[in-house]
């Protein structure tokens, strides 16, 4: 039986393992447990800045989603950035991703968000199809980055 809950500091090592799986699929990122642990800790230390939801089996994370919050001048309200979402390979295809995403959408609504934005790799058609099935639509906006370090 899977349980859905907010992540805690004690979950960080297991969440880093999930993020390593996610970053192993992504073109632009490389997993580094210390870096990911630092990022997760910062979110957990500042609950107004974001939420980390996880799906657990026997209290061990098998999936996670993180939301970061900002204010949109276009909407004049709070919005969310879906930063990370991953389900352990052995748990995929059983509704875990849908359950996590629906919980994230509910959480963003409860936090007063009017929009959720996310990025997927251009070649990850399975992820794009999954998000479309949950009401997300493509955008003409193009992501650009400037690394500052």
Tab-separated table of N, CA and C in Angstrom:
chain	number	residue	atom	x	y	z
A	1	UNK	N	0.842	-1.189	0.000
A	1	UNK	CA	0.000	0.000	0.000
A	1	UNK	C	0.884	1.248	0.000
A	2	UNK	N	0.581	2.171	-0.879
A	2	UNK	CA	1.332	3.418	-0.969
A	2	UNK	C	0.667	4.495	-0.119
A	3	UNK	N	1.493	5.278	0.543
A	3	UNK	CA	0.999	6.427	1.295
A	3	UNK	C	1.584	7.688	0.689
A	4	UNK	N	0.775	8.720	0.676
A	4	UNK	CA	1.180	10.014	0.133
A	4	UNK	C	1.355	10.967	1.310
A	5	UNK	N	2.503	11.660	1.351
A	5	UNK	CA	2.745	12.592	2.438
A	5	UNK	C	3.786	13.631	2.026
A	6	UNK	N	3.902	14.662	2.852
A	6	UNK	CA	4.967	15.636	2.661
A	6	UNK	C	6.289	15.009	3.115
A	7	UNK	N	7.348	15.306	2.400
A	7	UNK	CA	8.668	14.798	2.753
A	7	UNK	C	9.181	15.492	4.005
A	8	UNK	N	10.088	14.820	4.700
A	8	UNK	CA	10.746	15.374	5.880
A	8	UNK	C	12.259	15.345	5.655
A	9	UNK	N	12.974	15.959	6.576
A	9	UNK	CA	14.436	15.963	6.486
A	9	UNK	C	14.992	14.538	6.481
A	10	UNK	N	14.361	13.637	7.203
A	10	UNK	CA	14.825	12.250	7.269
A	10	UNK	C	14.714	11.537	5.917
A	11	UNK	N	13.866	12.040	5.022
A	11	UNK	CA	13.668	11.420	3.706
A	11	UNK	C	14.724	11.836	2.682
A	12	UNK	N	15.516	12.837	2.999
A	12	UNK	CA	16.438	13.408	2.004
A	12	UNK	C	17.337	12.362	1.343
A	13	UNK	N	17.985	11.454	2.052
A	13	UNK	CA	18.840	10.478	1.342
A	13	UNK	C	18.074	9.646	0.314
A	14	UNK	N	16.880	9.184	0.670
A	14	UNK	CA	16.088	8.399	-0.283
A	14	UNK	C	15.611	9.252	-1.451
A	15	UNK	N	15.277	10.513	-1.188
A	15	UNK	CA	14.857	11.404	-2.271
A	15	UNK	C	16.018	11.677	-3.217
A	16	UNK	N	17.229	11.780	-2.678
A	16	UNK	CA	18.408	11.963	-3.534
A	16	UNK	C	18.592	10.780	-4.472
A	17	UNK	N	18.308	9.577	-3.980
A	17	UNK	CA	18.404	8.386	-4.837
A	17	UNK	C	17.382	8.452	-5.963
A	18	UNK	N	16.169	8.916	-5.664
A	18	UNK	CA	15.160	9.090	-6.715
A	18	UNK	C	15.599	10.154	-7.717
A	19	UNK	N	16.142	11.265	-7.217
A	19	UNK	CA	16.605	12.326	-8.113
A	19	UNK	C	17.747	11.843	-9.002
A	20	UNK	N	18.591	10.942	-8.493
A	20	UNK	CA	19.665	10.382	-9.319
A	20	UNK	C	19.080	9.628	-10.511
A	21	UNK	N	17.975	8.931	-10.291
A	21	UNK	CA	17.305	8.240	-11.395
A	21	UNK	C	16.754	9.238	-12.402
A	22	UNK	N	16.139	10.320	-11.887
A	22	UNK	CA	15.584	11.348	-12.767
A	22	UNK	C	16.683	12.000	-13.589
A	23	UNK	N	17.756	12.418	-12.926
A	23	UNK	CA	18.824	13.127	-13.634
A	23	UNK	C	19.583	12.210	-14.582
A	24	UNK	N	19.507	10.911	-14.343
A	24	UNK	CA	20.102	9.958	-15.279
A	24	UNK	C	19.368	9.921	-16.612
A	25	UNK	N	18.121	10.379	-16.630
A	25	UNK	CA	17.312	10.417	-17.853
A	25	UNK	C	17.415	11.758	-18.564
A	26	UNK	N	17.865	12.783	-17.858
A	26	UNK	CA	17.845	14.135	-18.405
A	26	UNK	C	19.172	14.484	-19.061
A	27	UNK	N	19.098	15.249	-20.114
A	27	UNK	CA	20.263	15.606	-20.887
A	27	UNK	C	21.112	16.666	-20.177
A	28	UNK	N	20.483	17.632	-19.538
A	28	UNK	CA	21.203	18.797	-19.035
A	28	UNK	C	21.735	18.674	-17.613
A	29	UNK	N	21.357	17.632	-16.864
A	29	UNK	CA	21.709	17.571	-15.453
A	29	UNK	C	22.472	16.304	-15.120
A	30	UNK	N	23.317	16.410	-14.108
A	30	UNK	CA	24.088	15.284	-13.611
A	30	UNK	C	23.782	15.149	-12.128
A	31	UNK	N	23.542	13.935	-11.691
A	31	UNK	CA	23.223	13.703	-10.281
A	31	UNK	C	24.455	13.941	-9.413
A	32	UNK	N	24.241	14.599	-8.296
A	32	UNK	CA	25.256	14.812	-7.267
A	32	UNK	C	24.501	14.847	-5.945
A	33	UNK	N	24.604	13.778	-5.169
A	33	UNK	CA	23.785	13.620	-3.966
A	33	UNK	C	23.946	14.795	-3.005
A	34	UNK	N	25.145	15.310	-2.829
A	34	UNK	CA	25.360	16.426	-1.898
A	34	UNK	C	24.630	17.676	-2.386
A	35	UNK	N	24.683	17.923	-3.674
A	35	UNK	CA	24.002	19.094	-4.236
A	35	UNK	C	22.491	18.942	-4.122
A	36	UNK	N	21.982	17.761	-4.480
A	36	UNK	CA	20.544	17.540	-4.396
A	36	UNK	C	20.073	17.610	-2.940
A	37	UNK	N	20.846	17.067	-2.002
A	37	UNK	CA	20.482	17.129	-0.587
A	37	UNK	C	20.406	18.573	-0.110
A	38	UNK	N	21.340	19.383	-0.552
A	38	UNK	CA	21.336	20.807	-0.186
A	38	UNK	C	20.075	21.496	-0.711
A	39	UNK	N	19.700	21.204	-1.945
A	39	UNK	CA	18.496	21.801	-2.528
A	39	UNK	C	17.231	21.354	-1.806
A	40	UNK	N	17.122	20.069	-1.528
A	40	UNK	CA	15.953	19.556	-0.814
A	40	UNK	C	15.859	20.167	0.583
A	41	UNK	N	16.990	20.273	1.249
A	41	UNK	CA	17.008	20.855	2.593
A	41	UNK	C	16.537	22.305	2.566
A	42	UNK	N	16.974	23.055	1.566
A	42	UNK	CA	16.557	24.465	1.466
A	42	UNK	C	15.047	24.585	1.288
A	43	UNK	N	14.461	23.713	0.487
A	43	UNK	CA	13.002	23.743	0.300
A	43	UNK	C	12.301	23.411	1.611
A	44	UNK	N	12.772	22.363	2.285
A	44	UNK	CA	12.132	21.952	3.539
A	44	UNK	C	12.291	22.997	4.642
A	45	UNK	N	13.379	23.744	4.616
A	45	UNK	CA	13.609	24.782	5.630
A	45	UNK	C	12.728	26.007	5.420
A	46	UNK	N	12.218	26.189	4.209
A	46	UNK	CA	11.418	27.383	3.884
A	46	UNK	C	10.104	26.932	3.258
A	47	UNK	N	9.161	26.445	4.065
A	47	UNK	CA	7.928	25.873	3.516
A	47	UNK	C	7.130	26.820	2.628
A	48	UNK	N	7.272	28.125	2.787
A	48	UNK	CA	6.574	29.053	1.896
A	48	UNK	C	7.162	29.054	0.487
A	49	UNK	N	8.390	28.566	0.346
A	49	UNK	CA	9.037	28.582	-0.964
A	49	UNK	C	8.691	27.371	-1.809
A	50	UNK	N	8.206	26.291	-1.182
A	50	UNK	CA	7.894	25.109	-1.967
A	50	UNK	C	7.409	23.960	-1.116
A	51	UNK	N	7.000	22.911	-1.782
A	51	UNK	CA	6.548	21.679	-1.144
A	51	UNK	C	7.202	20.503	-1.843
A	52	UNK	N	7.510	19.478	-1.055
A	52	UNK	CA	7.996	18.216	-1.606
A	52	UNK	C	7.018	17.140	-1.137
A	53	UNK	N	6.336	16.544	-2.095
A	53	UNK	CA	5.398	15.462	-1.790
A	53	UNK	C	6.040	14.148	-2.208
A	54	UNK	N	5.756	13.118	-1.457
A	54	UNK	CA	6.325	11.818	-1.808
A	54	UNK	C	5.297	10.714	-1.628
A	55	UNK	N	5.475	9.699	-2.417
A	55	UNK	CA	4.685	8.479	-2.322
A	55	UNK	C	5.619	7.434	-1.725
A	56	UNK	N	5.166	6.791	-0.649
A	56	UNK	CA	6.029	5.840	0.050
A	56	UNK	C	5.390	4.464	0.103
A	57	UNK	N	6.246	3.482	0.102
A	57	UNK	CA	5.831	2.097	0.320
A	57	UNK	C	6.637	1.611	1.517
A	58	UNK	N	5.956	1.209	2.568
A	58	UNK	CA	6.624	0.844	3.827
A	58	UNK	C	7.503	1.994	4.313
A	59	UNK	N	6.994	3.211	4.170
A	59	UNK	CA	7.634	4.459	4.593
A	59	UNK	C	8.923	4.788	3.831
A	60	UNK	N	9.192	4.111	2.741
A	60	UNK	CA	10.365	4.409	1.906
A	60	UNK	C	9.873	5.042	0.608
A	61	UNK	N	10.415	6.219	0.249
A	61	UNK	CA	9.943	6.910	-0.957
A	61	UNK	C	10.113	6.084	-2.232
A	62	UNK	N	9.031	6.001	-3.004
A	62	UNK	CA	9.086	5.354	-4.315
A	62	UNK	C	8.741	6.354	-5.422
A	63	UNK	N	8.418	7.568	-5.035
A	63	UNK	CA	8.131	8.627	-5.989
A	63	UNK	C	8.098	9.958	-5.276
A	64	UNK	N	8.401	11.024	-6.014
A	64	UNK	CA	8.383	12.353	-5.421
A	64	UNK	C	8.056	13.402	-6.472
A	65	UNK	N	7.547	14.525	-5.993
A	65	UNK	CA	7.312	15.684	-6.832
A	65	UNK	C	7.612	16.918	-5.984
A	66	UNK	N	8.289	17.890	-6.582
A	66	UNK	CA	8.558	19.127	-5.848
A	66	UNK	C	7.961	20.311	-6.599
A	67	UNK	N	7.397	21.211	-5.814
A	67	UNK	CA	6.820	22.449	-6.330
A	67	UNK	C	7.568	23.627	-5.716
A	68	UNK	N	7.889	24.606	-6.516
A	68	UNK	CA	8.492	25.853	-6.040
A	68	UNK	C	7.518	26.976	-6.353
A	69	UNK	N	7.422	27.950	-5.453
A	69	UNK	CA	6.421	29.007	-5.599
A	69	UNK	C	7.060	30.354	-5.890
A	70	UNK	N	6.406	31.105	-6.790
A	70	UNK	CA	6.794	32.472	-7.110
A	70	UNK	C	5.557	33.284	-7.419
A	71	UNK	N	5.760	34.550	-7.681
A	71	UNK	CA	4.639	35.423	-8.034
A	71	UNK	C	4.737	35.788	-9.502
A	72	UNK	N	3.649	35.661	-10.209
A	72	UNK	CA	3.581	36.015	-11.622
A	72	UNK	C	2.997	37.415	-11.763
A	73	UNK	N	3.729	38.299	-12.431
A	73	UNK	CA	3.161	39.619	-12.707
A	73	UNK	C	2.089	39.512	-13.783
A	74	UNK	N	2.201	38.522	-14.678
A	74	UNK	CA	1.197	38.350	-15.726
A	74	UNK	C	-0.160	37.979	-15.138
A	75	UNK	N	-0.154	37.174	-14.078
A	75	UNK	CA	-1.400	36.738	-13.461
A	75	UNK	C	-1.712	37.509	-12.179
A	76	UNK	N	-0.737	38.237	-11.682
A	76	UNK	CA	-0.949	38.975	-10.439
A	76	UNK	C	-1.192	38.068	-9.255
A	77	UNK	N	-0.618	36.878	-9.294
A	77	UNK	CA	-0.857	35.915	-8.225
A	77	UNK	C	0.306	34.949	-8.112
A	78	UNK	N	0.178	34.089	-7.132
A	78	UNK	CA	1.158	33.036	-6.911
A	78	UNK	C	1.021	31.970	-7.997
A	79	UNK	N	2.160	31.444	-8.420
A	79	UNK	CA	2.210	30.348	-9.386
A	79	UNK	C	3.221	29.325	-8.876
A	80	UNK	N	3.191	28.149	-9.469
A	80	UNK	CA	4.108	27.083	-9.064
A	80	UNK	C	4.950	26.641	-10.251
A	81	UNK	N	6.160	26.250	-9.934
A	81	UNK	CA	7.055	25.596	-10.879
A	81	UNK	C	7.189	24.156	-10.409
A	82	UNK	N	6.772	23.218	-11.240
A	82	UNK	CA	6.970	21.815	-10.924
A	82	UNK	C	8.418	21.512	-11.282
A	83	UNK	N	9.251	21.430	-10.272
A	83	UNK	CA	10.699	21.333	-10.475
A	83	UNK	C	11.144	19.903	-10.761
A	84	UNK	N	10.728	18.954	-9.956
A	84	UNK	CA	11.168	17.569	-10.121
A	84	UNK	C	9.981	16.632	-9.923
A	85	UNK	N	9.916	15.632	-10.766
A	85	UNK	CA	8.933	14.572	-10.555
A	85	UNK	C	9.551	13.278	-11.042
A	86	UNK	N	9.523	12.269	-10.178
A	86	UNK	CA	10.110	10.977	-10.544
A	86	UNK	C	9.404	9.872	-9.765
A	87	UNK	N	9.239	8.746	-10.439
A	87	UNK	CA	8.713	7.530	-9.823
A	87	UNK	C	9.754	6.443	-10.077
A	88	UNK	N	10.056	5.658	-9.062
A	88	UNK	CA	11.029	4.574	-9.193
A	88	UNK	C	10.616	3.642	-10.336
A	89	UNK	N	11.575	3.178	-11.138
A	89	UNK	CA	11.241	2.349	-12.304
A	89	UNK	C	10.309	1.182	-12.003
A	90	UNK	N	10.489	0.470	-10.920
A	90	UNK	CA	9.643	-0.677	-10.593
A	90	UNK	C	8.225	-0.310	-10.214
A	91	UNK	N	7.973	0.983	-9.987
A	91	UNK	CA	6.647	1.453	-9.569
A	91	UNK	C	5.872	2.105	-10.718
A	92	UNK	N	6.513	2.267	-11.851
A	92	UNK	CA	5.879	2.956	-12.978
A	92	UNK	C	4.807	2.079	-13.608
A	93	UNK	N	3.785	2.734	-14.163
A	93	UNK	CA	2.718	2.014	-14.834
A	93	UNK	C	1.631	1.509	-13.899
A	94	UNK	N	1.688	1.930	-12.639
A	94	UNK	CA	0.700	1.476	-11.658
A	94	UNK	C	-0.088	2.642	-11.059
A	95	UNK	N	-0.042	3.798	-11.700
A	95	UNK	CA	-0.804	4.948	-11.214
A	95	UNK	C	-0.079	5.826	-10.208
A	96	UNK	N	1.150	5.482	-9.867
A	96	UNK	CA	1.898	6.274	-8.875
A	96	UNK	C	2.148	7.702	-9.368
A	97	UNK	N	2.553	7.841	-10.617
A	97	UNK	CA	2.810	9.167	-11.168
A	97	UNK	C	1.552	10.014	-11.196
A	98	UNK	N	0.446	9.421	-11.595
A	98	UNK	CA	-0.824	10.157	-11.619
A	98	UNK	C	-1.219	10.598	-10.225
A	99	UNK	N	-1.048	9.716	-9.261
A	99	UNK	CA	-1.401	10.066	-7.883
A	99	UNK	C	-0.541	11.218	-7.372
A	100	UNK	N	0.759	11.169	-7.656
A	100	UNK	CA	1.661	12.244	-7.238
A	100	UNK	C	1.308	13.565	-7.916
A	101	UNK	N	1.081	13.507	-9.224
A	101	UNK	CA	0.789	14.737	-9.961
A	101	UNK	C	-0.533	15.343	-9.510
A	102	UNK	N	-1.534	14.525	-9.316
A	102	UNK	CA	-2.824	15.042	-8.831
A	102	UNK	C	-2.676	15.670	-7.448
A	103	UNK	N	-1.856	15.071	-6.602
A	103	UNK	CA	-1.607	15.648	-5.272
A	103	UNK	C	-0.870	16.979	-5.395
A	104	UNK	N	0.063	17.062	-6.330
A	104	UNK	CA	0.797	18.315	-6.541
A	104	UNK	C	-0.142	19.411	-7.040
A	105	UNK	N	-1.031	19.065	-7.945
A	105	UNK	CA	-2.000	20.040	-8.457
A	105	UNK	C	-2.898	20.518	-7.320
A	106	UNK	N	-3.383	19.607	-6.502
A	106	UNK	CA	-4.207	19.985	-5.348
A	106	UNK	C	-3.429	20.870	-4.379
A	107	UNK	N	-2.187	20.525	-4.129
A	107	UNK	CA	-1.350	21.296	-3.213
A	107	UNK	C	-1.166	22.719	-3.747
A	108	UNK	N	-0.887	22.852	-5.039
A	108	UNK	CA	-0.707	24.182	-5.633
A	108	UNK	C	-1.992	25.002	-5.523
A	109	UNK	N	-3.118	24.365	-5.766
A	109	UNK	CA	-4.402	25.071	-5.609
A	109	UNK	C	-4.591	25.548	-4.169
A	110	UNK	N	-4.311	24.673	-3.211
A	110	UNK	CA	-4.455	25.036	-1.804
A	110	UNK	C	-3.520	26.176	-1.416
A	111	UNK	N	-2.386	26.274	-2.088
A	111	UNK	CA	-1.419	27.348	-1.821
A	111	UNK	C	-1.765	28.627	-2.585
A	112	UNK	N	-2.883	28.635	-3.311
A	112	UNK	CA	-3.331	29.829	-4.012
A	112	UNK	C	-2.699	30.045	-5.378
A	113	UNK	N	-2.119	29.003	-5.935
A	113	UNK	CA	-1.473	29.132	-7.248
A	113	UNK	C	-2.513	29.097	-8.366
A	114	UNK	N	-2.255	29.883	-9.398
A	114	UNK	CA	-3.155	29.917	-10.548
A	114	UNK	C	-2.578	29.216	-11.764
A	115	UNK	N	-1.311	28.794	-11.679
A	115	UNK	CA	-0.686	28.117	-12.826
A	115	UNK	C	0.444	27.242	-12.301
A	116	UNK	N	0.663	26.133	-12.980
A	116	UNK	CA	1.842	25.300	-12.751
A	116	UNK	C	2.596	25.225	-14.072
A	117	UNK	N	3.868	25.512	-14.021
A	117	UNK	CA	4.734	25.419	-15.191
A	117	UNK	C	5.744	24.303	-14.944
A	118	UNK	N	6.069	23.568	-15.986
A	118	UNK	CA	7.105	22.541	-15.877
A	118	UNK	C	7.894	22.473	-17.167
A	119	UNK	N	9.062	21.872	-17.076
A	119	UNK	CA	9.909	21.636	-18.242
A	119	UNK	C	10.106	20.135	-18.396
A	120	UNK	N	10.138	19.655	-19.629
A	120	UNK	CA	10.528	18.274	-19.909
A	120	UNK	C	11.595	18.325	-20.989
A	121	UNK	N	12.406	17.288	-21.040
A	121	UNK	CA	13.357	17.188	-22.148
A	121	UNK	C	12.563	17.101	-23.444
A	122	UNK	N	13.052	17.756	-24.491
A	122	UNK	CA	12.352	17.763	-25.771
A	122	UNK	C	12.117	16.378	-26.339
A	123	UNK	N	13.012	15.452	-26.067
A	123	UNK	CA	12.878	14.092	-26.613
A	123	UNK	C	12.051	13.167	-25.724
A	124	UNK	N	11.662	13.618	-24.527
A	124	UNK	CA	10.934	12.750	-23.597
A	124	UNK	C	9.434	12.795	-23.894
A	125	UNK	N	9.067	12.115	-24.968
A	125	UNK	CA	7.684	12.126	-25.427
A	125	UNK	C	6.739	11.432	-24.448
A	126	UNK	N	7.239	10.422	-23.727
A	126	UNK	CA	6.391	9.740	-22.736
A	126	UNK	C	5.981	10.718	-21.633
A	127	UNK	N	6.933	11.515	-21.149
A	127	UNK	CA	6.613	12.493	-20.096
A	127	UNK	C	5.639	13.535	-20.633
A	128	UNK	N	5.868	14.009	-21.842
A	128	UNK	CA	4.977	15.020	-22.417
A	128	UNK	C	3.563	14.467	-22.569
A	129	UNK	N	3.437	13.233	-22.999
A	129	UNK	CA	2.126	12.594	-23.138
A	129	UNK	C	1.461	12.466	-21.759
A	130	UNK	N	2.225	12.059	-20.749
A	130	UNK	CA	1.713	11.922	-19.389
A	130	UNK	C	1.165	13.254	-18.881
A	131	UNK	N	1.931	14.334	-19.041
A	131	UNK	CA	1.472	15.633	-18.550
A	131	UNK	C	0.254	16.128	-19.335
A	132	UNK	N	0.213	15.882	-20.635
A	132	UNK	CA	-0.968	16.261	-21.424
A	132	UNK	C	-2.216	15.527	-20.932
A	133	UNK	N	-2.067	14.266	-20.575
A	133	UNK	CA	-3.201	13.491	-20.060
A	133	UNK	C	-3.750	14.092	-18.767
A	134	UNK	N	-2.935	14.890	-18.103
A	134	UNK	CA	-3.353	15.521	-16.845
A	134	UNK	C	-3.674	17.003	-17.018
A	135	UNK	N	-3.898	17.422	-18.260
A	135	UNK	CA	-4.362	18.776	-18.519
A	135	UNK	C	-3.307	19.806	-18.863
A	136	UNK	N	-2.035	19.436	-18.855
A	136	UNK	CA	-0.984	20.381	-19.225
A	136	UNK	C	-0.973	20.544	-20.745
A	137	UNK	N	-0.628	21.734	-21.185
A	137	UNK	CA	-0.576	22.026	-22.615
A	137	UNK	C	0.781	22.612	-22.964
A	138	UNK	N	1.195	22.412	-24.193
A	138	UNK	CA	2.441	22.998	-24.660
A	138	UNK	C	2.359	24.518	-24.663
A	139	UNK	N	3.507	25.133	-24.714
A	139	UNK	CA	3.590	26.588	-24.711
A	139	UNK	C	4.544	27.033	-25.806
A	140	UNK	N	4.288	28.204	-26.358
A	140	UNK	CA	5.213	28.763	-27.335
A	140	UNK	C	6.442	29.377	-26.674
A	141	UNK	N	6.416	29.477	-25.342
A	141	UNK	CA	7.567	30.009	-24.617
A	141	UNK	C	8.718	29.030	-24.746
A	142	UNK	N	9.936	29.539	-24.849
A	142	UNK	CA	11.133	28.713	-24.961
A	142	UNK	C	11.992	28.927	-23.739
A	143	UNK	N	12.365	27.847	-23.088
A	143	UNK	CA	13.240	27.936	-21.913
A	143	UNK	C	14.648	28.334	-22.356
A	144	UNK	N	15.245	29.253	-21.630
A	144	UNK	CA	16.642	29.653	-21.841
A	144	UNK	C	17.284	29.738	-20.481
A	145	UNK	N	18.601	29.475	-20.415
A	145	UNK	CA	19.313	29.488	-19.132
A	145	UNK	C	20.610	30.247	-19.249
A	146	UNK	N	20.983	30.851	-18.156
A	146	UNK	CA	22.289	31.444	-17.986
A	146	UNK	C	22.829	30.912	-16.672
A	147	UNK	N	23.826	30.069	-16.705
A	147	UNK	CA	24.424	29.525	-15.489
A	147	UNK	C	25.334	30.611	-14.894
A	148	UNK	N	25.193	30.852	-13.615
A	148	UNK	CA	25.940	31.937	-12.956
A	148	UNK	C	27.137	31.452	-12.165
A	149	UNK	N	27.512	30.214	-12.321
A	149	UNK	CA	28.717	29.752	-11.626
A	149	UNK	C	29.581	28.926	-12.533
